[in-house]
Coordinates of C-alpha atoms in Angstrom, one line a residue:
X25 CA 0.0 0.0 0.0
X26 CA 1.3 3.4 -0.8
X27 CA -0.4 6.1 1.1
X28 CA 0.5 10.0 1.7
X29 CA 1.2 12.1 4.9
X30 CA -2.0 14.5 5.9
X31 CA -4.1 12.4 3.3
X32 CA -7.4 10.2 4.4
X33 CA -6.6 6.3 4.5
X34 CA -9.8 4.7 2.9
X35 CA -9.3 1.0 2.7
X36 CA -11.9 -1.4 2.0
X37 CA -11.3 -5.2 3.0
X38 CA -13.5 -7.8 1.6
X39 CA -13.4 -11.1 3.5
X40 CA -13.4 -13.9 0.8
X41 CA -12.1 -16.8 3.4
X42 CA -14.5 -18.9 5.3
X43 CA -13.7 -18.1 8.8
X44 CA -14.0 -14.4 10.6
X45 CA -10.7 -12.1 9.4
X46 CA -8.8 -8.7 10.0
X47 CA -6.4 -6.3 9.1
X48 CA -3.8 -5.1 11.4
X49 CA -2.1 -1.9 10.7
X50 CA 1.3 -2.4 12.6
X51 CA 2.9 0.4 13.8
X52 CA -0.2 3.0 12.4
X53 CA -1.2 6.2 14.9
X54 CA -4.9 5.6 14.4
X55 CA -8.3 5.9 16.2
X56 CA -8.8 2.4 18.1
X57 CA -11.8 1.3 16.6
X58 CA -9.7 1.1 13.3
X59 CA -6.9 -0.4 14.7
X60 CA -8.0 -4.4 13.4
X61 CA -7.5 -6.4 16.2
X62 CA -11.3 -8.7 16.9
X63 CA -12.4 -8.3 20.4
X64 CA -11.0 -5.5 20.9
X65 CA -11.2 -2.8 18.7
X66 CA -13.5 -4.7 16.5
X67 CA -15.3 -7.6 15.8
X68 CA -14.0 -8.7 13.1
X69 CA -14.9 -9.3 9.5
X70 CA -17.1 -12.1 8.7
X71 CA -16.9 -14.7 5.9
X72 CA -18.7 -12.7 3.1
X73 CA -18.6 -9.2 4.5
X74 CA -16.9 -6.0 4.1
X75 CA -15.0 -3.8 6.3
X76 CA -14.2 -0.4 5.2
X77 CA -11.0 1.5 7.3
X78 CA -10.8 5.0 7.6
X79 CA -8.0 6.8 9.6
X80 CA -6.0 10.4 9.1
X81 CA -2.5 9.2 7.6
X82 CA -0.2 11.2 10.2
X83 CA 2.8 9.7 10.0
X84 CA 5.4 9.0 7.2
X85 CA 8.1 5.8 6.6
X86 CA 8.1 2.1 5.7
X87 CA 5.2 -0.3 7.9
X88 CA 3.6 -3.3 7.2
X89 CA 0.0 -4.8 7.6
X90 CA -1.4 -8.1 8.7
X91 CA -4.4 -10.6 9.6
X92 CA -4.5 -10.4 13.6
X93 CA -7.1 -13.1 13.6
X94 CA -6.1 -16.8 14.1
X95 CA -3.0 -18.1 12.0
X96 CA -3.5 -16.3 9.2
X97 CA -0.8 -13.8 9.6
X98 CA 1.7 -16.9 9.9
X99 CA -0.1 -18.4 6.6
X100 CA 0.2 -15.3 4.9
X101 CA -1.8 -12.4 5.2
X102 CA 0.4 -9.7 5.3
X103 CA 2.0 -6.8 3.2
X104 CA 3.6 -3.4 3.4
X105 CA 3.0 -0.6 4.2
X106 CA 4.9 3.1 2.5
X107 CA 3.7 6.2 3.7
X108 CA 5.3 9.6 1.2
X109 CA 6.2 12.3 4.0
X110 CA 4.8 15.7 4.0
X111 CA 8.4 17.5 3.3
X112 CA 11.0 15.4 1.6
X113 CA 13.5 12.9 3.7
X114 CA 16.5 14.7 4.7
X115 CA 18.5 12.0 2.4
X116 CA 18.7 11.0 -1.2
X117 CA 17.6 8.5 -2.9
X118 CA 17.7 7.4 -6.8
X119 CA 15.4 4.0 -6.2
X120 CA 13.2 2.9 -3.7
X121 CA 12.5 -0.9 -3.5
X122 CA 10.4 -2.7 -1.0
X123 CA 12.0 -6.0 0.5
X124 CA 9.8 -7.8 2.5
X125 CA 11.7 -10.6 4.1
X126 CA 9.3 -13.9 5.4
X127 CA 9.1 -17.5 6.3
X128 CA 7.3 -20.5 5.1
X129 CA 6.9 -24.0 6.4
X130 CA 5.6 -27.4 5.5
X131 CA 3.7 -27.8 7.9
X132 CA 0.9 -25.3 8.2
X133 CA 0.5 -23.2 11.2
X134 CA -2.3 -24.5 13.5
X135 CA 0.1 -27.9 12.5
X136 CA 3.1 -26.4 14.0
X137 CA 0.9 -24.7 17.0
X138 CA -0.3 -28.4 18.3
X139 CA 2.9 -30.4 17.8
X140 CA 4.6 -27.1 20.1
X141 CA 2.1 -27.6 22.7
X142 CA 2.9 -31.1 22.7
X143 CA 6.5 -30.6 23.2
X144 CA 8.3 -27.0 22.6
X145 CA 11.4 -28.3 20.9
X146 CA 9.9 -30.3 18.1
X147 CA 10.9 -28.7 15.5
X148 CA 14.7 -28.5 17.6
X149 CA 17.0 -29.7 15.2
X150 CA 20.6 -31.4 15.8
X151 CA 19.8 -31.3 19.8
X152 CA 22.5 -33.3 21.9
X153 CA 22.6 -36.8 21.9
X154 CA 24.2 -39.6 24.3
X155 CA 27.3 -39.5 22.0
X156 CA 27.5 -36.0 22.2
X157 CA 27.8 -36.3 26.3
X158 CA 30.2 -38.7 26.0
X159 CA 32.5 -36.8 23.7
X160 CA 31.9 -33.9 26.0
X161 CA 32.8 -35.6 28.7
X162 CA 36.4 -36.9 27.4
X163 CA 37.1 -33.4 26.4
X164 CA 36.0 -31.3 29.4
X165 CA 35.8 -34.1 32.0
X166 CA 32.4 -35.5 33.5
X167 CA 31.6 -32.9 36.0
X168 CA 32.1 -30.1 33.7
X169 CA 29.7 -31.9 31.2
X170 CA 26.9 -33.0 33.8
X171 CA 27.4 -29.1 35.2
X172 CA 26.7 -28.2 31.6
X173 CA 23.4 -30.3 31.3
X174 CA 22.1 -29.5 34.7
X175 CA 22.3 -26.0 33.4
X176 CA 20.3 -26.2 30.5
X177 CA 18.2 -28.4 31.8
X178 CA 16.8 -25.3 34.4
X179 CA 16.5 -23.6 31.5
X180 CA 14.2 -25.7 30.4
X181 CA 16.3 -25.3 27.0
X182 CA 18.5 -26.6 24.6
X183 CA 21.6 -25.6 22.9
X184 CA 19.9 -25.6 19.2
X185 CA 17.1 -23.2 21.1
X186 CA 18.2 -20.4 19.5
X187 CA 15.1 -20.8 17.1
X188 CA 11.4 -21.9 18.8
X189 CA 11.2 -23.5 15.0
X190 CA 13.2 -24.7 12.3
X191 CA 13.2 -25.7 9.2
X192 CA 11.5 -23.0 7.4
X193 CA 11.9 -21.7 3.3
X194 CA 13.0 -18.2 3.8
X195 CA 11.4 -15.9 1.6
X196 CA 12.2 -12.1 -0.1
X197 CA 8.8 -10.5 -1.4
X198 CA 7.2 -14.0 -1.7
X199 CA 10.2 -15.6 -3.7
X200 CA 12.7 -18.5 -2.8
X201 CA 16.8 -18.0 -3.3
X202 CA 16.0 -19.9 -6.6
X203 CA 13.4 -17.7 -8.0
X204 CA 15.8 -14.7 -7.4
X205 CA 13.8 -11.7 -7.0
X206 CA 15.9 -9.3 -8.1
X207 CA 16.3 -5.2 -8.6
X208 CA 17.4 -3.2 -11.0
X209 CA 20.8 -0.5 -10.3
X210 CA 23.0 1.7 -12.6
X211 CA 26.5 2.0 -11.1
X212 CA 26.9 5.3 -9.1
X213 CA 22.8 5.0 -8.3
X214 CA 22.0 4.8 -4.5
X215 CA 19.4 2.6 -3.6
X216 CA 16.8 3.1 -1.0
X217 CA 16.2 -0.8 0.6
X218 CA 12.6 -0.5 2.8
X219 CA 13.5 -3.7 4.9
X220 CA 10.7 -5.6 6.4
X221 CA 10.5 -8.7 8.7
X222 CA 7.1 -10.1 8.2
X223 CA 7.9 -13.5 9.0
X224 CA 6.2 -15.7 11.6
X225 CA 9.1 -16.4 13.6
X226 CA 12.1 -15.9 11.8
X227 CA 14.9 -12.8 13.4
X228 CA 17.0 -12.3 10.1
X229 CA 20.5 -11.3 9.6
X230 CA 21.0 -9.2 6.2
X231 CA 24.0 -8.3 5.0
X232 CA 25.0 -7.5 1.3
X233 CA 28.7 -8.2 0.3
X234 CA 31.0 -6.1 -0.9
X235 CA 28.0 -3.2 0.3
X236 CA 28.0 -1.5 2.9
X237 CA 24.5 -0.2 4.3
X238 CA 23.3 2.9 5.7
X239 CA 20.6 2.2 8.1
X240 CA 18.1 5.6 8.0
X241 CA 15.0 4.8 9.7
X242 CA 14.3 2.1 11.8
X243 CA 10.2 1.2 12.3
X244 CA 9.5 4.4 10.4
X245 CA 11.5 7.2 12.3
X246 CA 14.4 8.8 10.9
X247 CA 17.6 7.8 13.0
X248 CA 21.2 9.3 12.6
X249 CA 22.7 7.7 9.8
X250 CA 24.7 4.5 11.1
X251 CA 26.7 2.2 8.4
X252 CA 27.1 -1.0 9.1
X253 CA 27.7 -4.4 7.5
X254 CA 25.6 -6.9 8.5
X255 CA 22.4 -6.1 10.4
X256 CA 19.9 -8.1 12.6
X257 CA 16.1 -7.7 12.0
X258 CA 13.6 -8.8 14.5
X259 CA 9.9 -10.4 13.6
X260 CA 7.4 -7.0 13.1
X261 CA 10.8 -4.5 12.7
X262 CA 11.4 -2.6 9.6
X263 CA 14.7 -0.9 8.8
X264 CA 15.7 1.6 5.8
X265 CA 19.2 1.4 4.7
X266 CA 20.9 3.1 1.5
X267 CA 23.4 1.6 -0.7
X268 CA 25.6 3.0 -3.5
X269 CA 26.8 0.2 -5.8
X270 CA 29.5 1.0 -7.9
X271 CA 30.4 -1.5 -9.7
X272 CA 28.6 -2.9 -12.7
X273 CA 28.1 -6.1 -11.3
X274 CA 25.8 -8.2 -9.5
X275 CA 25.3 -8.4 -5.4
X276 CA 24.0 -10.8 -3.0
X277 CA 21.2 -9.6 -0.6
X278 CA 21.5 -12.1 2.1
X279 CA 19.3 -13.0 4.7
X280 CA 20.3 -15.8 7.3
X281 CA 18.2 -16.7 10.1
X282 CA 19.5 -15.8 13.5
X283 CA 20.0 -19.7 14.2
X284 CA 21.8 -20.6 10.9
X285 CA 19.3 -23.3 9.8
X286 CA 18.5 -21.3 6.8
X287 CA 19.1 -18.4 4.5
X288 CA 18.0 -17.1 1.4
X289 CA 18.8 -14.3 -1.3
X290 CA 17.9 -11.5 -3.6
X291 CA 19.9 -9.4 -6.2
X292 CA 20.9 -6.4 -6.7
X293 CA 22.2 -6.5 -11.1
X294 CA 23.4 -3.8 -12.9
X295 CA 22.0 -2.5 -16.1
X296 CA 18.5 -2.3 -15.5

């Protein structure tokens, strides 16, 4: 959605699924009765019917929207959300490109939902074993390795907890590393990247090699300038960063998850 600063947000949402749905607008200063979330600023909008939004745009930057009813937002009813300021950024841009960064499992949501009730590391991969305590025990002695496990075993964690769930297909706008969505450049061009984390449970690190980025705004708000290399994006955050490619060549827009069990790409190619 592309909306203006001091303009009148009129969005009408048709419910074509056959259970109750919403639309959250995260991150929006609105009234609360148009803020999408059933029970509380609303009831909902039921199979068949139509909801029309209305709120005074007073804000400018890069948001996102999603379902806040059930799973859906996790199945994937969401998008973004670019709001044109008033008066002009205080920084210049030559392109301006959406990346909305996601996650996508085989197993569908409510799926994943039970089976962590059941147990909350199911979907734990590579946890410790009896071979692992063993060869943990010859290289930091018994005590040291029964310490360990006593440890994490007040936790209530495991090592590979970094992640609640693995073994997602990581996403940019809706494509896998293979489909390679990719945006156009001309060398000397500086590129506006509207970073958004609209994945179910996925924190992302992004980095871009042989780029360095030059975070702007972060959830919306312009922020002193900070350049960095690599930069960590929680679920719901959004961060603006620019980058000057000067090279006619192609670059790799990574994103790995936080707990390494998966990654997935864009590109940046010259010539377009």
């Amino acid at each position: 959605l592309y909306l203006k600063e001091g303009e009148e947000a009129v969005i009408t949402v048709t419910n074509n699924l056959d259970e109750s749905s919403s639309i959250h607008w995260h991150g929006i200063i609105l009234p609360s009765d148009q803020d999408g979330v059933p029970g509380i600023s609303f009831p909902g909008i039921a199979p068949g019917e139509t909801f029309t939004y209305r709120f005074p745009v007073k804000q400018s930057g890069t948001y996102w929207f999603h379902s806040h009813s059930g799973l859906q937002e996790q199945e994937g009813a969401y998008g973004s959300i670019v709001i044109e300021p008033k008066t002009p950024d205080p920084f210049h841009y030559d392109r301006d490109y959406v990346v909305v960064l996601s996650d996508r499992h085989p197993d569908k949501a409510t799926t994943i939902l039970s089976n962590l009730k059941k147990s909350a590391d199911y979907y734990n991969r590579q946890q410790r074993t009896l071979l692992d305590f063993l060869k943990d025990s010859r290289e930091k002695g018994t005590a040291a390795t029964l310490a360990d496990r006593l440890a994490w075993g007040e936790m209530r964690m495991t090592p590979t907890d970094i992640a609640d769930v693995q073994g997602y297909d990581l996403l940019i706008n809706g494509q896998t590393a293979e489909q390679n969505w990719t945006a156009d450049f001309n060398p000397g061009e500086r590129l506006r990247l509207r970073l958004i984390n609209a994945s179910a449970m996925t924190y992302f690190d992004v980095r871009i090699p042989g780029l360095q980025m030059t975070v702007v705004q972060a959830d919306g708000n312009n922020v002193e300038p900070v350049t960095v290399d690599e930069l960590r994006i929680a679920v719901a955050e959004t961060y603006d960063v620019l980058v000057e490619p000067k090279e006619e060549t192609a670059y790799s827009l990574l994103a790995e998850s936080m707990s390494r069990s998966g990654m997935t790409r864009a590109t940046l190619a010259a010539g377009g």
